[in-house]
Amino acid sequence: SQRVRTIRAIMGLSSRDFAAKLGVSPNTLTNWEKSKTVPGIRGCKALAKVMKKAKLVLGPGGMPVPK
């Protein structure tokens, strides 16, 4: 989804590096970013953990923004 792509862009990571941080394959991340699939519970938890470490919160419209 756009949110996942935005988190990655804010963090300045390549898709391969971001996928590694999340513990998923680059293909899985690509599928999330293209809205072909959605993160499961583990993926959501990993995204939340990465967002917390990067000091990101969901702002207006549910888009990630810096705290």
mmCIF file of C-alpha atoms in Angstrom, residues 31-63:
data_model
loop_
_atom_site.group_PDB
_atom_site.id
_atom_site.type_symbol
_atom_site.label_atom_id
_atom_site.label_comp_id
_atom_site.label_asym_id
_atom_site.label_seq_id
_atom_site.Cartn_x
_atom_site.Cartn_y
_atom_site.Cartn_z
ATOM 1 C CA ASN A 31 3.375 -7.214 -3.093
ATOM 2 C CA TRP A 32 2.398 -5.096 -0.075
ATOM 3 C CA GLU A 33 3.510 -1.896 -1.779
ATOM 4 C CA LYS A 34 1.571 -2.748 -4.940
ATOM 5 C CA SER A 35 -1.499 -3.746 -2.861
ATOM 6 C CA LYS A 36 -1.408 -7.270 -4.321
ATOM 7 C CA THR A 37 -1.410 -8.669 -0.773
ATOM 8 C CA VAL A 38 -1.711 -7.164 2.701
ATOM 9 C CA PRO A 39 0.479 -7.771 5.730
ATOM 10 C CA GLY A 40 -0.727 -10.434 8.130
ATOM 11 C CA ILE A 41 -0.511 -10.106 11.899
ATOM 12 C CA ARG A 42 3.261 -10.694 11.966
ATOM 13 C CA GLY A 43 3.779 -8.184 9.168
ATOM 14 C CA CYS A 44 1.664 -5.569 10.941
ATOM 15 C CA LYS A 45 3.587 -6.099 14.170
ATOM 16 C CA ALA A 46 6.889 -5.774 12.302
ATOM 17 C CA LEU A 47 5.699 -2.564 10.623
ATOM 18 C CA ALA A 48 4.585 -1.142 13.985
ATOM 19 C CA LYS A 49 7.949 -1.977 15.544
ATOM 20 C CA VAL A 50 9.866 -0.352 12.678
ATOM 21 C CA MET A 51 7.615 2.727 12.817
ATOM 22 C CA LYS A 52 8.187 3.051 16.570
ATOM 23 C CA LYS A 53 11.973 2.831 16.166
ATOM 24 C CA ALA A 54 11.839 5.428 13.369
ATOM 25 C CA LYS A 55 9.590 7.640 15.539
ATOM 26 C CA LEU A 56 6.752 7.624 13.008
ATOM 27 C CA VAL A 57 3.046 7.887 13.780
ATOM 28 C CA LEU A 58 -0.056 7.731 11.625
ATOM 29 C CA GLY A 59 -1.152 11.253 10.786
ATOM 30 C CA PRO A 60 -4.193 12.646 8.973
ATOM 31 C CA GLY A 61 -5.638 10.174 6.510
ATOM 32 C CA GLY A 62 -3.673 7.366 8.133
ATOM 33 C CA MET A 63 -0.407 8.278 6.418
#
